[in-house]
mmCIF file of C-alpha atoms in Angstrom:
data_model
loop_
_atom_site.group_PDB
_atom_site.id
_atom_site.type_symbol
_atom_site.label_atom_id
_atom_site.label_comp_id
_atom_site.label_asym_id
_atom_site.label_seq_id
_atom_site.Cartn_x
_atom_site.Cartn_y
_atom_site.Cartn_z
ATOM 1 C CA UNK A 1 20.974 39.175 -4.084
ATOM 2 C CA UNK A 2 18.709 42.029 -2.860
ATOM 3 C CA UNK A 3 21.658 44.419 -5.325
ATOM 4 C CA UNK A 4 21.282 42.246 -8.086
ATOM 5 C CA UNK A 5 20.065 43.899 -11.103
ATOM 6 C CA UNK A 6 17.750 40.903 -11.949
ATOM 7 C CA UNK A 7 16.216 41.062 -8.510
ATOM 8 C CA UNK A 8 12.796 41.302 -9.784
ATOM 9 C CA UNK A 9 12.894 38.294 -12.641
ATOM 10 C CA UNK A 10 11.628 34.848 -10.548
ATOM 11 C CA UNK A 11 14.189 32.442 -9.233
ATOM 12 C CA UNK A 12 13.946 29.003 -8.879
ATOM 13 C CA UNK A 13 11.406 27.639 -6.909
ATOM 14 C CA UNK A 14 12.840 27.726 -2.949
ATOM 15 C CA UNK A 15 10.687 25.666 -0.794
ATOM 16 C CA UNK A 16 10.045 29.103 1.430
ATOM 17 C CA UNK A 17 8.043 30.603 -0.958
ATOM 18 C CA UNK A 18 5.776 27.677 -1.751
ATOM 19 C CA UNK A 19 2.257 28.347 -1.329
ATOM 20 C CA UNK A 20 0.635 25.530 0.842
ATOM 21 C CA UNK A 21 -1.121 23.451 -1.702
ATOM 22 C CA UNK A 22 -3.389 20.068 -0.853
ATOM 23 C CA UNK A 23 -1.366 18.014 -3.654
ATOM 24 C CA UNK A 24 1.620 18.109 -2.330
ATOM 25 C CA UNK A 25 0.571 17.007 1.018
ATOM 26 C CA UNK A 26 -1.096 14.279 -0.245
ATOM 27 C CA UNK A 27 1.943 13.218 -2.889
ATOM 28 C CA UNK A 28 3.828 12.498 0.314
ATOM 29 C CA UNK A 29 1.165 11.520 2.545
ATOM 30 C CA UNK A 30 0.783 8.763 0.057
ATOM 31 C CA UNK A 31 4.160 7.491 0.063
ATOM 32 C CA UNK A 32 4.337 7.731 3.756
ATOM 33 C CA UNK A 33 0.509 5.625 3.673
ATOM 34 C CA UNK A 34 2.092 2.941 1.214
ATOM 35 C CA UNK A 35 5.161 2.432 4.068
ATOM 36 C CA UNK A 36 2.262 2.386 6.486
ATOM 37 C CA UNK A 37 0.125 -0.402 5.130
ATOM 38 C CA UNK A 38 2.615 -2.529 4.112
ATOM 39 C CA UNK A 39 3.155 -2.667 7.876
ATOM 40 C CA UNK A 40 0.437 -3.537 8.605
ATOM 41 C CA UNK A 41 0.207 -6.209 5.750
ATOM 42 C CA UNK A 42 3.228 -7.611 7.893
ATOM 43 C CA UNK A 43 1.095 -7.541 11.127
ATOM 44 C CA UNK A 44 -1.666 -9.370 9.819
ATOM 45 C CA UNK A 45 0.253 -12.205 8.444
ATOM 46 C CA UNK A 46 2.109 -12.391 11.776
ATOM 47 C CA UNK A 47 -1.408 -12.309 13.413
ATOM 48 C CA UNK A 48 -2.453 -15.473 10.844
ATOM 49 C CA UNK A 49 0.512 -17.325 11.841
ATOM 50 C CA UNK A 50 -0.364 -16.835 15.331
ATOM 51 C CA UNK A 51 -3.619 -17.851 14.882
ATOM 52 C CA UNK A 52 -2.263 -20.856 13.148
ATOM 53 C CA UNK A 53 0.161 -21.863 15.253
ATOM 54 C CA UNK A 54 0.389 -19.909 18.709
ATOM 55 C CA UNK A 55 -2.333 -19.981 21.073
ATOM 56 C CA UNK A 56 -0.129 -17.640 23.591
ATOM 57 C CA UNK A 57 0.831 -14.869 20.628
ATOM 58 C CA UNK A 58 -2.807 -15.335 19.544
ATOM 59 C CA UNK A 59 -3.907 -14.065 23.029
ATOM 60 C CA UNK A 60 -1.055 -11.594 23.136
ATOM 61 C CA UNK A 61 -2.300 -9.893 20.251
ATOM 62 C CA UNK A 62 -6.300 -9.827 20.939
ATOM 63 C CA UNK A 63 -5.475 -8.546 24.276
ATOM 64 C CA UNK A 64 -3.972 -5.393 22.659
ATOM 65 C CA UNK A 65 -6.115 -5.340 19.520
ATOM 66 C CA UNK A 66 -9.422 -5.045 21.797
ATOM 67 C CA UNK A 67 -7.714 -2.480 24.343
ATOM 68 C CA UNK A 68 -9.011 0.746 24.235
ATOM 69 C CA UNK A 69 -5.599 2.316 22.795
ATOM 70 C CA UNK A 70 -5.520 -1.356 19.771
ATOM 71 C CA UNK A 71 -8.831 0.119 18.473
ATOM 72 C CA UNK A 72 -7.969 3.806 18.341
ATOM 73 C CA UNK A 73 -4.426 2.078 16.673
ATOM 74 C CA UNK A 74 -6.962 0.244 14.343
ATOM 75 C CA UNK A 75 -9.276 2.986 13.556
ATOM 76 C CA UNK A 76 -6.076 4.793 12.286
ATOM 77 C CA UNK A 77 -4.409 1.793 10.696
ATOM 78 C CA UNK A 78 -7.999 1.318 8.803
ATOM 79 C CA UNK A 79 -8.068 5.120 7.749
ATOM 80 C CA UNK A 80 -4.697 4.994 6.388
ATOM 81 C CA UNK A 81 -5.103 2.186 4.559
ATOM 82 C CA UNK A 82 -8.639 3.626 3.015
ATOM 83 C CA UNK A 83 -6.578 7.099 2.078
ATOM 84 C CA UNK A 84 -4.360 5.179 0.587
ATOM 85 C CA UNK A 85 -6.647 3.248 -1.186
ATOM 86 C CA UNK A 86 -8.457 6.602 -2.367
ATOM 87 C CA UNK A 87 -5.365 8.295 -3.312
ATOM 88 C CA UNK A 88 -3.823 5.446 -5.276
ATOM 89 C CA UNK A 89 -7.131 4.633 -7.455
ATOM 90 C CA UNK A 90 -6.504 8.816 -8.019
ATOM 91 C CA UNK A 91 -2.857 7.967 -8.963
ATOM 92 C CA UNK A 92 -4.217 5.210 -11.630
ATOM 93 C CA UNK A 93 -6.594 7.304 -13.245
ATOM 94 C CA UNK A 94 -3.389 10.070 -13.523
ATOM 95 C CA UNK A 95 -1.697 6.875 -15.029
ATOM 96 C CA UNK A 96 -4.273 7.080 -17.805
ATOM 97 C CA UNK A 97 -3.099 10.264 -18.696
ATOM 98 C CA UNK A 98 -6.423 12.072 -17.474
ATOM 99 C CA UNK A 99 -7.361 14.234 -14.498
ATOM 100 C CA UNK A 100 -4.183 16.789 -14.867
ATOM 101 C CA UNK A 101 -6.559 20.194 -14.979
ATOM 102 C CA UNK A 102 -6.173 22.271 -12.207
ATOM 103 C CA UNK A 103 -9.770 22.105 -10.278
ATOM 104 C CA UNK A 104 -9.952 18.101 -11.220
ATOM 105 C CA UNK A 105 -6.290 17.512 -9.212
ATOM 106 C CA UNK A 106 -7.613 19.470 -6.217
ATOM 107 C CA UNK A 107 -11.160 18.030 -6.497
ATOM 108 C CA UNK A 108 -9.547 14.768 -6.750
ATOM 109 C CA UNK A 109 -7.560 14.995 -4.213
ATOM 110 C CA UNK A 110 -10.551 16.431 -1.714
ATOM 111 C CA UNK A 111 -12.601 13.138 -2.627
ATOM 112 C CA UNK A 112 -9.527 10.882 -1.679
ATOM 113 C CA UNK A 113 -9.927 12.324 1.782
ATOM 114 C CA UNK A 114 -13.687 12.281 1.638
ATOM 115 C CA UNK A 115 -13.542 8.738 0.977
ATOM 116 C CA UNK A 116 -11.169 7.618 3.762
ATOM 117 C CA UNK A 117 -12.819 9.349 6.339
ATOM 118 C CA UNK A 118 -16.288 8.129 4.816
ATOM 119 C CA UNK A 119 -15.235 4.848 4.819
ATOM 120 C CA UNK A 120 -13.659 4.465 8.143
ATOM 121 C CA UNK A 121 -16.464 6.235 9.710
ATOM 122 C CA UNK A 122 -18.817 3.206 7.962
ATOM 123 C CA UNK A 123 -16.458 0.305 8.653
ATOM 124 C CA UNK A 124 -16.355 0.806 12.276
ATOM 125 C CA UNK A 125 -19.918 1.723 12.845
ATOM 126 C CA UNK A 126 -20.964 -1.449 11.677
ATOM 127 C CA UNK A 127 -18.062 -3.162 14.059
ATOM 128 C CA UNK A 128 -19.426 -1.575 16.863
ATOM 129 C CA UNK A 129 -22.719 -1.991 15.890
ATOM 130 C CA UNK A 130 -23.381 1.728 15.994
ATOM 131 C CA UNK A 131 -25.745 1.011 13.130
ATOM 132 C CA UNK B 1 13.038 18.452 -29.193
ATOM 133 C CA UNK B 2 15.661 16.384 -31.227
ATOM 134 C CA UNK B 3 15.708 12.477 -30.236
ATOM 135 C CA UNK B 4 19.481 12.017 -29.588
ATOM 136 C CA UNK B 5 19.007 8.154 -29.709
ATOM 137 C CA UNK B 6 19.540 5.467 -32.098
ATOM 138 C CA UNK B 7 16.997 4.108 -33.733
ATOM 139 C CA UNK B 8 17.962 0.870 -32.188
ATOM 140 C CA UNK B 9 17.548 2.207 -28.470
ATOM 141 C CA UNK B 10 13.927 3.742 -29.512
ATOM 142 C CA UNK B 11 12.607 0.462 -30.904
ATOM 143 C CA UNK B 12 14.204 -1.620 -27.830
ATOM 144 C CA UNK B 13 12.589 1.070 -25.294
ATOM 145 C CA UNK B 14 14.309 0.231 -22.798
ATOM 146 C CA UNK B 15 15.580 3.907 -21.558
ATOM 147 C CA UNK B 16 18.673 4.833 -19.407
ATOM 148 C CA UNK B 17 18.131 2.434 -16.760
ATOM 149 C CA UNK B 18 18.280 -0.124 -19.401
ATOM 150 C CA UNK B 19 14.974 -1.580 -17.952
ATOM 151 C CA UNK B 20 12.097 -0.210 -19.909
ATOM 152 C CA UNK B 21 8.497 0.689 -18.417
ATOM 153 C CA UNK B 22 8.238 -3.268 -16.989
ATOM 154 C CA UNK B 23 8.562 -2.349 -13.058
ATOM 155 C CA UNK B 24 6.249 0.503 -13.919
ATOM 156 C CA UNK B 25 3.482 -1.530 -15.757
ATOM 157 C CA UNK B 26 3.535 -4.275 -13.388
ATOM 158 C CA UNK B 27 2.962 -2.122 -10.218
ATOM 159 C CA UNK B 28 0.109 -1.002 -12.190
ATOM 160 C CA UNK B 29 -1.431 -4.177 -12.674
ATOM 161 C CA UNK B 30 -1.038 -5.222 -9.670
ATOM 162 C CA UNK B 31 -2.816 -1.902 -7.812
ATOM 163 C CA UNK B 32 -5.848 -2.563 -10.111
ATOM 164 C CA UNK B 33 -6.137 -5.731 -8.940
ATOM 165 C CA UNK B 34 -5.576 -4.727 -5.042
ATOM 166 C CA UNK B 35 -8.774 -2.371 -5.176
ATOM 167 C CA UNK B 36 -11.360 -4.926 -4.816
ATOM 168 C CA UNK B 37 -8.735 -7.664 -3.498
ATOM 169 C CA UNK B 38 -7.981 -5.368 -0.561
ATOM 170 C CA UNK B 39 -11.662 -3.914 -0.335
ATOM 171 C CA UNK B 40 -12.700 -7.546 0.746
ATOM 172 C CA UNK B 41 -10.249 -8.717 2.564
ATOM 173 C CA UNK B 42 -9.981 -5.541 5.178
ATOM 174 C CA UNK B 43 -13.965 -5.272 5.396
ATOM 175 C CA UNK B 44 -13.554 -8.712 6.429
ATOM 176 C CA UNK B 45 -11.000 -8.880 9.025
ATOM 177 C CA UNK B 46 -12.927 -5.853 10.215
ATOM 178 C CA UNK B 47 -16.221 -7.284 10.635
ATOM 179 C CA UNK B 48 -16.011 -10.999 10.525
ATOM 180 C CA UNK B 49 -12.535 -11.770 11.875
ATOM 181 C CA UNK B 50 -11.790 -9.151 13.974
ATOM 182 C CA UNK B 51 -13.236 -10.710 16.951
ATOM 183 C CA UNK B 52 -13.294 -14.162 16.254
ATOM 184 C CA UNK B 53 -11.167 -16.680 18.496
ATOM 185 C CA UNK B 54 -8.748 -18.871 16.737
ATOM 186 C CA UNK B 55 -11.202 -21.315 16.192
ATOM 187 C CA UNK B 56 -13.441 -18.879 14.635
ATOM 188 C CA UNK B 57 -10.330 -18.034 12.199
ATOM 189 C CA UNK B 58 -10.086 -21.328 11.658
ATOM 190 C CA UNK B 59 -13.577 -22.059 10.390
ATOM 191 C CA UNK B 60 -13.439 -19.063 8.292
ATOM 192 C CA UNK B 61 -10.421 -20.434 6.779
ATOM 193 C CA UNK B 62 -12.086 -23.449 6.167
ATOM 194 C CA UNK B 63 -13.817 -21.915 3.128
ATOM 195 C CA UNK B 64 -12.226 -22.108 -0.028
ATOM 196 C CA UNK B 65 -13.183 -18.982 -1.552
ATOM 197 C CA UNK B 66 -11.925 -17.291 1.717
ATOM 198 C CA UNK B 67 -8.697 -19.311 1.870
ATOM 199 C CA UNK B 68 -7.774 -18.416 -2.027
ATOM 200 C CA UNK B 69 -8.592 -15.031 -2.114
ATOM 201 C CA UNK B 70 -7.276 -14.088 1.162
ATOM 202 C CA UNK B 71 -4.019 -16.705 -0.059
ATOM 203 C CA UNK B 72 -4.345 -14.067 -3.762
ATOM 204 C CA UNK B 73 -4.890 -10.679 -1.558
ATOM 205 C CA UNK B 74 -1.804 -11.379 0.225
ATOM 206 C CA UNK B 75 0.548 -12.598 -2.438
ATOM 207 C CA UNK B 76 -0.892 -9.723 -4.483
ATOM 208 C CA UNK B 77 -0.332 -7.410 -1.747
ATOM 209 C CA UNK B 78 3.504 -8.429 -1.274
ATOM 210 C CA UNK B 79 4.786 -8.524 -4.513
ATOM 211 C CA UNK B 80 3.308 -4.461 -4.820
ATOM 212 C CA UNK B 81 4.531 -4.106 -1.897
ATOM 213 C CA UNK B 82 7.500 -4.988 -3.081
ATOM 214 C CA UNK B 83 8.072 -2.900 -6.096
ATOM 215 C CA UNK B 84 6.530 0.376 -4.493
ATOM 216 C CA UNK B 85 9.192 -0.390 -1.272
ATOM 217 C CA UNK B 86 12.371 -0.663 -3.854
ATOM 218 C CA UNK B 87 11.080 2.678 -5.975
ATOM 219 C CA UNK B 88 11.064 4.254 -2.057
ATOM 220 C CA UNK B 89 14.557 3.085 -1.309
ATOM 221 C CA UNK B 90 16.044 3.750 -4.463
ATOM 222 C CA UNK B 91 14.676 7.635 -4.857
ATOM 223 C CA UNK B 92 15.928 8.331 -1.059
ATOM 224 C CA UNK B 93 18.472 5.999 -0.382
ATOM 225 C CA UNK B 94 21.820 7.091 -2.256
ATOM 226 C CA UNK B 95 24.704 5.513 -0.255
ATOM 227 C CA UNK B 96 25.314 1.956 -2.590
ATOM 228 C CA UNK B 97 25.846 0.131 0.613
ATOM 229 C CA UNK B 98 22.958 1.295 2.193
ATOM 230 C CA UNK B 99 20.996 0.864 -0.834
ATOM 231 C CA UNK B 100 21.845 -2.232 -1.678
ATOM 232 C CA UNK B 101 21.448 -3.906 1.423
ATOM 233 C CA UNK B 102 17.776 -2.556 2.399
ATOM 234 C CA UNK B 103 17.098 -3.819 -1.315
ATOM 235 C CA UNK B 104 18.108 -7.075 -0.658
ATOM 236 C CA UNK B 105 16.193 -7.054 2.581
ATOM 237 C CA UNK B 106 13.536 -5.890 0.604
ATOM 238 C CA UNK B 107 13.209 -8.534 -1.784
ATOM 239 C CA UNK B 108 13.735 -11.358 0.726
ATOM 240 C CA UNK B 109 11.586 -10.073 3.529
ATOM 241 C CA UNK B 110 8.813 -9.766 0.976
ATOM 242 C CA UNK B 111 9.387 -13.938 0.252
ATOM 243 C CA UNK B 112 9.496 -14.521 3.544
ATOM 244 C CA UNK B 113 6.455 -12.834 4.360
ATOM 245 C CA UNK B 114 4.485 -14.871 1.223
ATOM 246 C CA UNK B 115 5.801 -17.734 2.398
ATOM 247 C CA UNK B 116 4.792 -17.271 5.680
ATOM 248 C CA UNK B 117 0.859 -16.232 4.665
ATOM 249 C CA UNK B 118 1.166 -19.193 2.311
ATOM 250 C CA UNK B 119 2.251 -22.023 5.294
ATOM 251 C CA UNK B 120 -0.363 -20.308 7.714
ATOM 252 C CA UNK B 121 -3.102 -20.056 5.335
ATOM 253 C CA UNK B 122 -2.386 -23.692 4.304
ATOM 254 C CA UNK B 123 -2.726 -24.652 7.712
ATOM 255 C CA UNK B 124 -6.154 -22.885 9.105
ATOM 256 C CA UNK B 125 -7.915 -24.327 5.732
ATOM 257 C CA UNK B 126 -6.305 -28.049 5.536
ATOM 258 C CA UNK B 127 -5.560 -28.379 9.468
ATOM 259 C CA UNK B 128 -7.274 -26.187 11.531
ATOM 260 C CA UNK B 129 -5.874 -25.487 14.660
#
């Protein structure tokens, strides 16, 4: 292509010459968040049937929910579900038509993260009665 | 850009997929009302049941308000669930048999899972354990 006398007019967009860019991590990230929590929707109804009906599966699952690798699993599992929380409220006000400028998608976008980490850090402090 | 469709097409709206914006509006109803559905019911299980015992499930479950909202959260929850899973499968899923069968699985693992909420909810409020 290098020959080509049109070398120098732009092609179509290859993916190796995207600039990195925080919206398109977090236009995937929030697909891959929604497969995430509904998951974990899943586990928590399996955990209220347990608690319903199954004294042994109740156990079962507090002994690996308060093990030191279930709460690091939870602290992630509650961060995920707070980004995507964050990023889909972003994704409704889109839905409105508004929010489209450049600096308002990125800022957007920053605040989404700023929010999940925010709230997980909050969440869990008062669990552990850090404050 | 000319409109190459009938005017009968334009005033039924209902597109090339022959389904109109109804998936589309009803995923967005139901996200608006999973922000403060969800809100309470996570900050809940974190800091009220996440160490309770099943008999301290059970007594929180013995509230109404907890029961139905949890019981609302949940049925919410699925049915977006629901829709967002069979927008995922059908963008990256293209084989029909594939496709087909993880969006039957879909739909029915989504009932199950209400109907399982719903029989276990039922029971911590009206039974206990």
């Amino acid at each position: 292509m290098a020959s080509s006398p049109h070398a120098s007019r732009p092609l179509s967009p290859h993916l190796s010459i995207y600039r990195f860019h925080l919206s398109m991590v977090l236009s995937i990230t929030h697909r891959i968040a929604s497969m995430v929590v509904s998951g974990l929707v899943a586990l928590v109804i399996v955990w209220l049937w347990a608690a319903a009906y199954s004294e042994p599966c109740f156990a079962a699952l507090h002994d690996i929910t308060s093990s030191t690798i279930g709460q690091g699993a939870l602290v992630l599992a509650s961060f995920v579900f707070f980004l995507k929380l964050g990023t889909g409220m972003r994704h409704l006000v889109w839905d409105t038509g508004a929010g489209f400028r450049l600096p308002w998608v990125g800022g957007s976008g920053r605040a989404a993260i700023a929010f999940a980490i925010l709230a997980t850090a909050l969440t869990w402090a008062i669990v552990w009665e850090v404050i | 850009m000319s409109d190459l469709r009938t005017p009968l097409a334009r005033v039924r709206g209902l597109g090339s997929a022959h389904d109109g914006v109804h998936h589309w509006w009803v995923q967005r109803v139901s996200a608006l009302a999973l922000i403060p559905l969800s809100l309470w019911f996570v900050i809940s299980l974190m800091t009220q049941l996440g160490n309770a015992d099943r008999v301290g499930v059970a007594d929180w479950f013995e509230s109404p308000f907890h029961a139905l909202l949890t019981l609302t959260f949940l049925l919410t929850g699925l049915f977006h669930m629901r829709l967002g899973m069979q927008v995922i499968v059908e963008d990256y899923v293209h084989k029909k048999c594939m496709k087909t069968a993880l969006l039957l699985l879909n739909t029915y693992g989504s009932l199950a899972l209400m109907a399982l909420a719903f029989i276990s909810i039922c029971k911590l409020h009206f039974v206990g354990i």
